[in-house]
Short mmCIF file of C-alpha atoms and ligand atoms in Angstrom, two decimals:
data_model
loop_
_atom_site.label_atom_id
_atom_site.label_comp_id
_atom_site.label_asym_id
_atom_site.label_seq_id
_atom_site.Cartn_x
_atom_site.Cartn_y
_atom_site.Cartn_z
CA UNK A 9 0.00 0.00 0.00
CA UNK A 10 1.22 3.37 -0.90
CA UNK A 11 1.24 5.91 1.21
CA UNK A 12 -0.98 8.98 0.43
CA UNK A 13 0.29 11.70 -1.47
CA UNK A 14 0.64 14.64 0.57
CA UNK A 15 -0.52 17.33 -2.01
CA UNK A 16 -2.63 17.64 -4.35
CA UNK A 17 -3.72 19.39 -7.51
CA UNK A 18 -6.84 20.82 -8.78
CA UNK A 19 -8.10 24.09 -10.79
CA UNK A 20 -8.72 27.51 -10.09
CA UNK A 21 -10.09 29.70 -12.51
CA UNK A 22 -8.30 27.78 -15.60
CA UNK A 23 -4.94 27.50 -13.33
CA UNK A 24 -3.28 24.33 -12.28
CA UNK A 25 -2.92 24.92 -8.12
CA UNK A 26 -0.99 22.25 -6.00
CA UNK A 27 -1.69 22.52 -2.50
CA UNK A 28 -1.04 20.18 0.72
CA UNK A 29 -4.01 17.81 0.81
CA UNK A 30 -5.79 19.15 3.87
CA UNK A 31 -6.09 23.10 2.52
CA UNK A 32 -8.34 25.12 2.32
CA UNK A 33 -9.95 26.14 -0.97
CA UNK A 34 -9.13 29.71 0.42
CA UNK A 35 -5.72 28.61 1.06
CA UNK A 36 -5.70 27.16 -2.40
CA UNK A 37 -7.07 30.59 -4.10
CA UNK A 38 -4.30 32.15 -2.14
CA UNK A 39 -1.48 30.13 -2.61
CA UNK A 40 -2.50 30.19 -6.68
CA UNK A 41 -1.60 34.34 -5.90
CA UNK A 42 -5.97 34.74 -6.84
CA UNK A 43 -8.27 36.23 -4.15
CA UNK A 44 -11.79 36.73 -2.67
CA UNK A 45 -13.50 38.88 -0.55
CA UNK A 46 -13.90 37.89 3.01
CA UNK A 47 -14.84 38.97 6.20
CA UNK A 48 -15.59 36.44 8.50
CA UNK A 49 -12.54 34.89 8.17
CA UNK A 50 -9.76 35.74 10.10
CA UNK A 51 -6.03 33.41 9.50
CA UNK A 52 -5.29 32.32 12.89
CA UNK A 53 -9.09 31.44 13.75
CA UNK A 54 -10.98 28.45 12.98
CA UNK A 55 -12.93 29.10 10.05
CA UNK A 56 -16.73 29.54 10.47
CA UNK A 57 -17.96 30.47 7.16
CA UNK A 58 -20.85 32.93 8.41
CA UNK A 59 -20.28 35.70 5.65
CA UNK A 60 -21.16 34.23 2.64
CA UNK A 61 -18.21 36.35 0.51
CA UNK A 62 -16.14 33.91 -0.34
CA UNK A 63 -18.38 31.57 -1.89
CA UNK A 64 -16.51 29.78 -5.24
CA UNK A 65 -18.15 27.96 -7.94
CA UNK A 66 -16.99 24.19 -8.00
CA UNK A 67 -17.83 22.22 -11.67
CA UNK A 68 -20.19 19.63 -11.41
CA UNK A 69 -21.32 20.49 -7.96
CA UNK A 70 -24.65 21.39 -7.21
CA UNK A 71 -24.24 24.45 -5.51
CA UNK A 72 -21.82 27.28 -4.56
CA UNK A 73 -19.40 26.67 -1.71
CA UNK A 74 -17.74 28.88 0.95
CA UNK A 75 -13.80 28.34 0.25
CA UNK A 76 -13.05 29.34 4.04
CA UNK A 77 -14.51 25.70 5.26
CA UNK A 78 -14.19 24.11 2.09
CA UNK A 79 -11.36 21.58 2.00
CA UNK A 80 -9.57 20.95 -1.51
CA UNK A 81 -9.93 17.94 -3.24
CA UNK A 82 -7.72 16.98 -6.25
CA UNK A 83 -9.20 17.47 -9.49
CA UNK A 84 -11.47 20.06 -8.75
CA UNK A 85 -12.48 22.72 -11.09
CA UNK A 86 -12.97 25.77 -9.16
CA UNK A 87 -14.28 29.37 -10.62
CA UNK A 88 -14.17 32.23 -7.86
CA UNK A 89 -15.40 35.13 -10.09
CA UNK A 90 -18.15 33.96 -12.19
CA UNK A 91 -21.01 36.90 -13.32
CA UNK A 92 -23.14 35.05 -10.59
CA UNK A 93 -20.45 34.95 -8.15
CA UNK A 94 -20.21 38.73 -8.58
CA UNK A 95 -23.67 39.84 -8.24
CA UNK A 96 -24.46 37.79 -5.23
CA UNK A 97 -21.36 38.95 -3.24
CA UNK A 98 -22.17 42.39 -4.62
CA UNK A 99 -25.90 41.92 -2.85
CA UNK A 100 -24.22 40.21 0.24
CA UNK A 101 -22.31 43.53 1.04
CA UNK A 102 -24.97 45.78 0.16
CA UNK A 103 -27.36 43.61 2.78
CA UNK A 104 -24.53 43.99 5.61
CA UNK A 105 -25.20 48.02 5.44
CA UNK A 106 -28.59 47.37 4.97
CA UNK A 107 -29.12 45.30 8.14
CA UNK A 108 -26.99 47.66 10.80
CA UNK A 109 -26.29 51.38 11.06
CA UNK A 110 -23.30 52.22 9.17
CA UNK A 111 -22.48 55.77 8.86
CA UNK A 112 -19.02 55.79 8.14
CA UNK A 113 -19.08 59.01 8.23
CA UNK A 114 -18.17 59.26 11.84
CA UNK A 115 -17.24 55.52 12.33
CA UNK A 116 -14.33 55.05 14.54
CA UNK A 117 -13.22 52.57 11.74
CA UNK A 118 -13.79 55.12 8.93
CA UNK A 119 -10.75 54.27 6.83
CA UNK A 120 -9.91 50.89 8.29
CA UNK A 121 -12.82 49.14 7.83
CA UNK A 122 -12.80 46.11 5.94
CA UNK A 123 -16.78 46.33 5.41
CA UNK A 124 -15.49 49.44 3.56
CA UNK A 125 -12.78 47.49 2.03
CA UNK A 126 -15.24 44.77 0.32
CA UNK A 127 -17.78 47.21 -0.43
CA UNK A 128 -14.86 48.52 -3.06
CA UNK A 129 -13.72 45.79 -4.01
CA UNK A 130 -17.43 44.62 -5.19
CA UNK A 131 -17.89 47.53 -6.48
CA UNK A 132 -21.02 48.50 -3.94
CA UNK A 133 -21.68 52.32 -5.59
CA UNK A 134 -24.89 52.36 -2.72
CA UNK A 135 -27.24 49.94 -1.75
CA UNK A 136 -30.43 48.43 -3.53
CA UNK A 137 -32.07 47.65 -0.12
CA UNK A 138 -33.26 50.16 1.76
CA UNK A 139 -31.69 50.09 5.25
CA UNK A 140 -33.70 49.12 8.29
CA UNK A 141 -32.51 50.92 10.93
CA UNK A 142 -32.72 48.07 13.44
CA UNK A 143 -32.93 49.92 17.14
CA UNK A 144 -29.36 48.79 18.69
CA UNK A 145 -27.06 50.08 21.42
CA UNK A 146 -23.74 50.90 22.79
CA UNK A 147 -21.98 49.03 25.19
CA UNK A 148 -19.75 51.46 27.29
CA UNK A 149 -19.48 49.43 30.70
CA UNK A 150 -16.17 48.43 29.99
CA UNK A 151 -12.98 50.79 31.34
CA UNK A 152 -11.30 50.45 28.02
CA UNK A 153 -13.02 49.37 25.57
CA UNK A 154 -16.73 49.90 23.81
CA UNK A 155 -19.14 47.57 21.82
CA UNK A 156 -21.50 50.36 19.10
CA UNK A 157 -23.79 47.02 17.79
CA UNK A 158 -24.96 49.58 15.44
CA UNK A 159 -21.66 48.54 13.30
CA UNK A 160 -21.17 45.01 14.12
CA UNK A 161 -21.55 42.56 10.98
CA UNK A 162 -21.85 38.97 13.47
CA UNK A 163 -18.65 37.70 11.89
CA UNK A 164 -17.92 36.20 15.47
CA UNK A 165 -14.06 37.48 14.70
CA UNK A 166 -14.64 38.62 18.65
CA UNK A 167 -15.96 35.44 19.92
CA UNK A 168 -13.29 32.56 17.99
CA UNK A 169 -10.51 35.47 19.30
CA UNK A 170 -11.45 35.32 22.98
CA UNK A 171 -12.19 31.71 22.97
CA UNK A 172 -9.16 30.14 20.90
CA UNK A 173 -6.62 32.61 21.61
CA UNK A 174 -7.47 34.46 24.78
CA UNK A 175 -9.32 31.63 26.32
CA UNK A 176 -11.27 33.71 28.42
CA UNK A 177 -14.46 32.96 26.25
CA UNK A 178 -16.51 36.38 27.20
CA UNK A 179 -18.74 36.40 24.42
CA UNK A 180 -20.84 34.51 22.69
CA UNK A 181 -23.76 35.06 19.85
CA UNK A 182 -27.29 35.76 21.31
CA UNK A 183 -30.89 35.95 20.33
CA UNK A 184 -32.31 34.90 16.97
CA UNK A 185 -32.86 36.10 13.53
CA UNK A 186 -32.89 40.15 13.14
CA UNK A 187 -32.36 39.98 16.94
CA UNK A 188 -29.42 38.01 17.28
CA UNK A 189 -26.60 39.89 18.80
CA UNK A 190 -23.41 39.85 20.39
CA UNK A 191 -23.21 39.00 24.05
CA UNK A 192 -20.84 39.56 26.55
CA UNK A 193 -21.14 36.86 29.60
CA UNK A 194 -24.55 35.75 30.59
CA UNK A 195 -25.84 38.29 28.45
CA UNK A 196 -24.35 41.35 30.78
CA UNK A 197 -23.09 44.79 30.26
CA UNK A 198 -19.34 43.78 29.45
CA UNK A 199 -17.27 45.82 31.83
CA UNK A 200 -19.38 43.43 34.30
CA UNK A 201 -17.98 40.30 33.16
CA UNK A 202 -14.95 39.31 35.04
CA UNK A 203 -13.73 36.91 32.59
CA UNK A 204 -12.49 39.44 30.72
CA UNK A 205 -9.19 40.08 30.57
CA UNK A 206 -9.06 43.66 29.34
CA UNK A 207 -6.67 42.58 26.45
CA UNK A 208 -8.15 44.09 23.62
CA UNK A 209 -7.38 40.98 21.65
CA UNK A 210 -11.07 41.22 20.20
CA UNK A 211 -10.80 44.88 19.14
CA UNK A 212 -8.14 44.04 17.12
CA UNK A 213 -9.67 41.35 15.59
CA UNK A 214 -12.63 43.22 14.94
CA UNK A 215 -13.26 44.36 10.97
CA UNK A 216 -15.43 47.07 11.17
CA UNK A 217 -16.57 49.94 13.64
CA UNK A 218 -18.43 47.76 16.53
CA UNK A 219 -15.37 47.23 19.04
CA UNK A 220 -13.01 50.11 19.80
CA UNK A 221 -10.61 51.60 22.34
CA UNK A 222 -12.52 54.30 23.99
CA UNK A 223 -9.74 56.84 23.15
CA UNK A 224 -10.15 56.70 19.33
CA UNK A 225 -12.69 58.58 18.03
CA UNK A 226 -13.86 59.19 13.93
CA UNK A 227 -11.29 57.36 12.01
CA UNK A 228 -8.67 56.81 14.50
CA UNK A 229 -9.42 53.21 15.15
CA UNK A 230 -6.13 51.07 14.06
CA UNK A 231 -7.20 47.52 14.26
CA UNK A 232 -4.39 44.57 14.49
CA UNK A 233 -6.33 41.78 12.67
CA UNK A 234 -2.59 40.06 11.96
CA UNK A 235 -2.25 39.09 15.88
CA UNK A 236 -4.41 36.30 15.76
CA UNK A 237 -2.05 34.56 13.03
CA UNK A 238 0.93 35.91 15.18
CA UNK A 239 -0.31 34.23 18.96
CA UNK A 240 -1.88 31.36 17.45
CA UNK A 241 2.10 30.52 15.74
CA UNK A 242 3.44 31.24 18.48
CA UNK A 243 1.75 28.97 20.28
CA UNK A 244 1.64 26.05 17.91
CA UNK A 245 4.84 26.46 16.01
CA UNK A 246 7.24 27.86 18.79
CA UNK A 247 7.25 30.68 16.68
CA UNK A 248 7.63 34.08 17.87
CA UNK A 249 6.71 37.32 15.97
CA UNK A 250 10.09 38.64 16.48
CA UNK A 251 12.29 35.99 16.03
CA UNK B 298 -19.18 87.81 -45.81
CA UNK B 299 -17.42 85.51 -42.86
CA UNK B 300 -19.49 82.68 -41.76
CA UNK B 301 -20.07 82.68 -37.89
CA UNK B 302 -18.49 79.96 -35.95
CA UNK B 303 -21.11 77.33 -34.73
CA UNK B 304 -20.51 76.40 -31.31
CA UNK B 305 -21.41 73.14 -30.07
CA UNK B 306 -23.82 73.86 -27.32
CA UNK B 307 -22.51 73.85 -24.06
CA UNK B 308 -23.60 70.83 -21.32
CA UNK B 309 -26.43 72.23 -19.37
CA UNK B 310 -25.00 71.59 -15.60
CA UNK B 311 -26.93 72.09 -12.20
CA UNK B 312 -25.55 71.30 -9.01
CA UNK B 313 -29.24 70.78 -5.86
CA UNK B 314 -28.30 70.45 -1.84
CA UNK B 315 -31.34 69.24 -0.35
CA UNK B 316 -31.28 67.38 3.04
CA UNK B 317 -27.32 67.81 3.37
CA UNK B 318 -24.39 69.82 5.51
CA UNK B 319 -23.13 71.45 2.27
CA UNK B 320 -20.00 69.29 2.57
CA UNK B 321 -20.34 67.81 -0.79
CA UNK B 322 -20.80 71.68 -1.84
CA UNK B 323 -18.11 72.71 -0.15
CA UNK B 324 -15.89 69.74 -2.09
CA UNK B 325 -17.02 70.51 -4.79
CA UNK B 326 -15.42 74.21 -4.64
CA UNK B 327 -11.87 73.04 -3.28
CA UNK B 328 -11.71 71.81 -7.16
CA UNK B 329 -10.47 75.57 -7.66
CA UNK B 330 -8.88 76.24 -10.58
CA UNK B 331 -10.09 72.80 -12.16
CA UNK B 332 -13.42 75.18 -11.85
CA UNK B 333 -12.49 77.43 -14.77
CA UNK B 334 -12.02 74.22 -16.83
CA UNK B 335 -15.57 73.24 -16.11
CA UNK B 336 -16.92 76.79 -16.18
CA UNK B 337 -15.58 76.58 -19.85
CA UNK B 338 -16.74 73.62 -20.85
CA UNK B 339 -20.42 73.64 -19.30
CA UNK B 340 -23.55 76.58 -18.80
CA UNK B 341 -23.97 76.30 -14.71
CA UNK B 342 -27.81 76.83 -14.98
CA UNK B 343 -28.41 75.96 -11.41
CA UNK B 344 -26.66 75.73 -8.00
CA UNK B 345 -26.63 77.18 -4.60
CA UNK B 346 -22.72 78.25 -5.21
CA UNK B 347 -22.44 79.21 -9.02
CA UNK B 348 -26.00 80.28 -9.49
CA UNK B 349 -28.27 82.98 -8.49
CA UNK B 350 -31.43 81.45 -10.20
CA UNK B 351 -34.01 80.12 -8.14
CA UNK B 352 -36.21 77.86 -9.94
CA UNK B 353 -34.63 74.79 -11.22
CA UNK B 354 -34.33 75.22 -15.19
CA UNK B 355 -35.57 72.96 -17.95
CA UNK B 356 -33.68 71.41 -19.99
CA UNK B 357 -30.55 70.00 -17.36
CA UNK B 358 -28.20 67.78 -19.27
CA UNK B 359 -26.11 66.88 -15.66
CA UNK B 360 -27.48 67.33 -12.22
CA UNK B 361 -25.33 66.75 -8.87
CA UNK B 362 -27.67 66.05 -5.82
CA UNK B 363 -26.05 66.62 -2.43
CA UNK B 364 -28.18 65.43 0.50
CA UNK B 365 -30.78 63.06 0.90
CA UNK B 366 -34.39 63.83 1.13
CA UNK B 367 -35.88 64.44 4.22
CA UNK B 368 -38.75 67.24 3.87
CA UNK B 369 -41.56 68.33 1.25
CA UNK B 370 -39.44 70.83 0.03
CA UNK B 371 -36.51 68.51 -0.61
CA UNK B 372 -39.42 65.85 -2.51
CA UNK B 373 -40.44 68.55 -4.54
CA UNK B 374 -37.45 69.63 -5.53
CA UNK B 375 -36.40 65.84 -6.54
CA UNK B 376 -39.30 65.03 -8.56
CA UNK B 377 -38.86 68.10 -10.38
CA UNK B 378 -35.07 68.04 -11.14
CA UNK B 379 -35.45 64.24 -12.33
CA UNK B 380 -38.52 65.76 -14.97
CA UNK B 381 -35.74 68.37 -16.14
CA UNK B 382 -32.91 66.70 -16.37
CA UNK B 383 -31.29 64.09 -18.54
CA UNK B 384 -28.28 62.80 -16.26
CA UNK B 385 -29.10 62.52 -12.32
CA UNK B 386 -26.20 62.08 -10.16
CA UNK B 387 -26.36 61.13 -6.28
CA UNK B 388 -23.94 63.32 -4.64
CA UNK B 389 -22.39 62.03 -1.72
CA UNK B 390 -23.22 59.60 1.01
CA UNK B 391 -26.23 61.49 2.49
CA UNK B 392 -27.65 61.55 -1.10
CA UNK B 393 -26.76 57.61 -1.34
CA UNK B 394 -27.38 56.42 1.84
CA UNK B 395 -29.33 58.54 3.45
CA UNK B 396 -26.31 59.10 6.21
CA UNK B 397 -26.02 61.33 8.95
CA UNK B 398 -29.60 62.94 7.94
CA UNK B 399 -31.44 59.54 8.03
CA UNK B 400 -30.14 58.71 11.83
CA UNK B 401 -33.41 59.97 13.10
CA UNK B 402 -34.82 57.41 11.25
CA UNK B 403 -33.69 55.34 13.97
CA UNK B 404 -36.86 56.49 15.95
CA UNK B 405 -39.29 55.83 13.37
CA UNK B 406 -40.74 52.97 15.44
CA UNK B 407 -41.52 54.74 18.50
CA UNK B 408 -44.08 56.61 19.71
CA UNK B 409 -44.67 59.47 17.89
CA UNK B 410 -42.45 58.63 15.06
CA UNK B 411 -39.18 60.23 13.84
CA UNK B 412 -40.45 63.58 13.29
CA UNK B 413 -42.15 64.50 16.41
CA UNK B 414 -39.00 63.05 17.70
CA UNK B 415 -36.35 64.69 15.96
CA UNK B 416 -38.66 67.84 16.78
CA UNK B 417 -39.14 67.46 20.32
CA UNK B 418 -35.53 66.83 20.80
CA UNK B 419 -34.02 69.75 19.35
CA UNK B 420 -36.56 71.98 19.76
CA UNK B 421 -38.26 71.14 22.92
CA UNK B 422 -35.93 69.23 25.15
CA UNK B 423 -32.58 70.89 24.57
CA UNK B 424 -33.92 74.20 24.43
CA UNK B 425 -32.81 76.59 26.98
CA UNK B 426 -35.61 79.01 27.19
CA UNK B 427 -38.64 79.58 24.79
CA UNK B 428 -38.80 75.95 23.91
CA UNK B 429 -42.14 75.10 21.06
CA UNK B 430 -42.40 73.49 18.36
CA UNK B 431 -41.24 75.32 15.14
CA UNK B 432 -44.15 76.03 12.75
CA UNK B 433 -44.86 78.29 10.10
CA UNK B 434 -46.87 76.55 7.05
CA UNK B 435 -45.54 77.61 3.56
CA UNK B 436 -42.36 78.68 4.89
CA UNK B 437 -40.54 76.07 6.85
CA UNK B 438 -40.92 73.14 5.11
CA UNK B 439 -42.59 69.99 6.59
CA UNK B 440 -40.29 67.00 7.82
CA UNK B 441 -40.78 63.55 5.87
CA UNK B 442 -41.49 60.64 8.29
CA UNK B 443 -38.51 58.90 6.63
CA UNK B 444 -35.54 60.31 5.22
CA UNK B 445 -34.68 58.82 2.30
CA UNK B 446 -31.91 58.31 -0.19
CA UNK B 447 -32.17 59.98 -3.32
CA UNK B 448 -32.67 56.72 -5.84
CA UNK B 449 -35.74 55.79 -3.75
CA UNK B 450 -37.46 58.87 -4.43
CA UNK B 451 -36.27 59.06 -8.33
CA UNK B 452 -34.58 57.11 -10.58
CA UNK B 453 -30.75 58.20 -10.09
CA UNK B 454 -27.86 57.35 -13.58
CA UNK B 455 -25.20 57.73 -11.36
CA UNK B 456 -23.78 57.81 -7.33
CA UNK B 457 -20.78 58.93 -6.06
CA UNK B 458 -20.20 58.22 -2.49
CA UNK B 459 -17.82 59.93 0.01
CA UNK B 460 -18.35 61.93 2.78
CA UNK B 461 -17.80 64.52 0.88
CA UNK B 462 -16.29 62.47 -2.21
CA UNK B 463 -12.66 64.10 -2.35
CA UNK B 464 -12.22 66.86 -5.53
CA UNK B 465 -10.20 64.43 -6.93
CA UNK B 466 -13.13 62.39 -6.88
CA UNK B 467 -15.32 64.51 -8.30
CA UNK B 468 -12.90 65.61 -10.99
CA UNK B 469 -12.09 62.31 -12.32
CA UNK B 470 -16.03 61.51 -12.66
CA UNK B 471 -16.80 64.54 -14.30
CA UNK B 472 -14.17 64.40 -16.81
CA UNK B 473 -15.15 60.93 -18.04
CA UNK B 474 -18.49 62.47 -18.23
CA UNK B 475 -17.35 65.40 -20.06
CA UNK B 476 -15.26 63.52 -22.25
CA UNK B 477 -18.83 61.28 -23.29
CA UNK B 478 -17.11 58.29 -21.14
CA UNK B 479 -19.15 56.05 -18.44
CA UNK B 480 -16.92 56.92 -14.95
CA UNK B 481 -14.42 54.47 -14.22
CA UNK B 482 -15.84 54.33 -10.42
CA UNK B 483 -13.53 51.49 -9.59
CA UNK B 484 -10.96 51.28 -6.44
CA UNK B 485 -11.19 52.92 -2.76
CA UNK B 486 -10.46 56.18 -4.52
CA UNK B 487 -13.36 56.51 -6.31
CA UNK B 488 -15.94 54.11 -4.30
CA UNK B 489 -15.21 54.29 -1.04
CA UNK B 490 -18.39 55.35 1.54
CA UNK B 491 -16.99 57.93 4.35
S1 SF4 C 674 -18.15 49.72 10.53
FE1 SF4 C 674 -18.02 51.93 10.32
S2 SF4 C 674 -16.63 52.35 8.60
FE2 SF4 C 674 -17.25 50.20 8.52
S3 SF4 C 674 -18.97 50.15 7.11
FE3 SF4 C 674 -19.79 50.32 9.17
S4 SF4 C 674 -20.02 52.48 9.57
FE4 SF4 C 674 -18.70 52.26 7.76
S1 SF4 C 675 -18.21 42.89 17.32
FE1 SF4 C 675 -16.85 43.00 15.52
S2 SF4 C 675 -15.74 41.04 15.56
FE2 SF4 C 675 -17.49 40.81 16.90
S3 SF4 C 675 -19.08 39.91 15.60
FE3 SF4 C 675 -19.39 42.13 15.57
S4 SF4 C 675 -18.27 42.82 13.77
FE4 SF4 C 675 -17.54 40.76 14.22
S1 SF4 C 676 -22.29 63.35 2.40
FE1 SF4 C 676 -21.16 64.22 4.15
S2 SF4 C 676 -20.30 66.13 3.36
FE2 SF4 C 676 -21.93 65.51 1.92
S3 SF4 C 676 -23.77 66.56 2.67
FE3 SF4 C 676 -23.73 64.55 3.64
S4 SF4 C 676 -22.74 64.87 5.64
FE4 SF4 C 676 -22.26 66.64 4.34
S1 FES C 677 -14.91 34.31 4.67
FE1 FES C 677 -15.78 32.45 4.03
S2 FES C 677 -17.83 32.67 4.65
FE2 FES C 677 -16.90 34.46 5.47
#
């Protein structure tokens, strides 16, 4: 019996792509130098697929696939920008500013956002859908830090971060349908839940506006979504950021 | 006997500000000198900085709408500047998203809806003395219940977003125009909301 190969090789859009047998097809898109939008995703995190933006096209399969919890397979035939492809991540963004209250005009994240970022790189001119105005808050209980669910997209970024890397596991995803929200402890005003750590780990994981340092205000907000890449190496690999 | 030149006629151009800070106005000016390229190259028949006429003109070829549209005065004025004109352009993020006008949309569900809301507040319950209600029919304008982006009151051709978009912004898209071109609009520089 021969041992199984440890790559293997299939097709992105018309391009031959050898990859190590238990990739990603985001890894694979990647590694082939091509790209898709994402959001939920975050390297370093276990991959949830929640957003939706990096569905691909695989040939012969019956429907689209996310490529952030899609494993490669050899031989497949994958497309990641067909007209279809385009026009339902194109409706995807335009739905995320529909659904929450995103004025970037005085966004903390103005700038760095990478809602902002996808929204160009669809090509999102302004929305088709009118927005809904859903009645949200602000969570300012904490010393350092704030939660405005007015911008926050549920990517759960926040909750894999404080789980996997931080282990501290403060929040979780709450409520249901238009109502489901992000939820610090047993559903508490955050600065009251004392498994947090205060180390900002989800603020810099988080890709828009919702989570900020209370000192940054329009367009100051810097976030650091490379550290969970950076801690979770370091932890598996031995390998230190500045080594 | 010399022949007299013919002219081709000149674009038609009209700038609007409805339900907007004058931001996208104000942008729109910090093109400087590029201004004397468009001054030769269009007629400004309408606009609250390079026009002194009041009533919106027939016969628009390009229209810029700043702000979205958030009173009668503001509907009125959209309906009749789509009738007029020939290109419509939304004109920064209030007039594509509604923005920092349509917040008080935020209240539409309660009691008394966003209006008497957005009233109350500013009138009534951060006034320091001589607090009421402001109202004077025919001359200040009654609030919509919803404030609304610009393409869901008319059909709009085109949107350029930005908080105000950048001069650059607007320069680039009014060139291709000029030069007969669809606008690239591609890339953070041109797209980008904020
Ligand atoms: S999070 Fe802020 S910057 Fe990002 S899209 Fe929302 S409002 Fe705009
Ligand atoms: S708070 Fe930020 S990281 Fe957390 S789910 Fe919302 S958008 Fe994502
Ligand atoms: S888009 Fe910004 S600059 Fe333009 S009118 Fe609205 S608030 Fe003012
Ligand atoms: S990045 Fe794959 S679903 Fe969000």
């Amino acid at each position: 019996m021969t041992q199984a190969s440890p790559s293997i090789t299939l097709q992105i859009n018309g391009q031959p792509c050898t990859v190590a047998a238990d990739a990603t097809l985001l890894q694979a898109i990647r590694s082939a130098g091509l790209q898709v939008p994402t959001l939920c995703h975050l390297d370093g995190l276990t991959p949830v697929g929640a957003c939706r933006l990096c569905l691909v096209d695989l040939e012969g399969h019956p429907k689209l696939e996310p490529a952030c919890v899609t494993t490669a397979a050899e031989g497949m035939v994958v497309h990641t920008h067909t007209p279809e492809l385009e026009s339902y991540r194109r409706m995807a963004v335009e739905l995320f500013f529909a659904e929450g209250n995103h004025v970037c005009a005085f966004c903390v994240a103005n700038g760095a956002c990478e809602l902002q970022d996808v929204a160009v790189e669809v090509g999102m001119d302004h929305s088709r859908f009118p927005y809904q105005y859903p009645k949200r808050h602000v969570d300012a209980s904490h010393a350092l830090f704030g939660l405005d669910h007015h911008r926050c997209i549920l990517c759960t970024r926040c909750v894999r971060m404080c789980d996997e890397i931080e282990g501290a596991h403060v929040w979780d995803v709450g409520y249901r349908g238009s109502a489901c929200s992000i939820i610090a402890g047993l559903d508490q005003p955050w600065g009251e839940v004392e498994a947090c750590t205060s180390c900002g780990k989800c603020v810099d994981a988080c890709p828009t506006g919702a989570l900020f340092r209370k000192q940054d205000a329009t367009a100051e907000k810097q976030p650091h979504p490379e550290r969970a890449q950076q801690l979770a190496e370091a932890r598996t690999d031995r390998r230190w950021h500045n080594q | 006997m010399t022949t007299p030149q013919v002219q081709p006629p000149k674009l038609r151009f009209a700038t609007v500000w409805l339900a907007g800070c004058s931001g996208c106005h104000m942008s729109f000016l910090d093109l400087d000198e590029w201004l004397f390229e468009l001054a030769a190259a269009v007629e400004i028949v309408y606009s609250p900085v390079a026009s002194d006429i009041k009533v919106f003109p027939e016969g628009v070829d390009l229209c810029l709408v700043e702000g979205a549209v958030a009173n009668a005065d503001n509907l009125a004025l959209a309906l009749q500047l789509r009738a007029r004109s020939k290109l419509v352009v939304s004109f920064g993020d209030c007039a594509v998203s509604a923005n920092v006008p349509g917040l008080r949309n935020l209240w539409a569900g309660v009691a008394g809806g966003s209006r008497q809301s957005v009233l109350e507040r500013g009138y009534v319950e951060l006034a320091d003395r001589g607090a009421q209600h402001p109202h004077a029919p025919g001359i200040v304008p009654e609030l919509l219940e919803r404030v609304l982006p610009l393409h869901e009151v008319i059909a709009v051709d085109y949107f350029l977003p930005g908080c105000p978009p950048s001069a650059e912004r607007i320069r680039e898209f009014l060139e291709d125009l000029l030069r007969g071109e669809r606008p690239q609009q591609q890339g953070a520089e041109q797209l980008r909301f904020g």
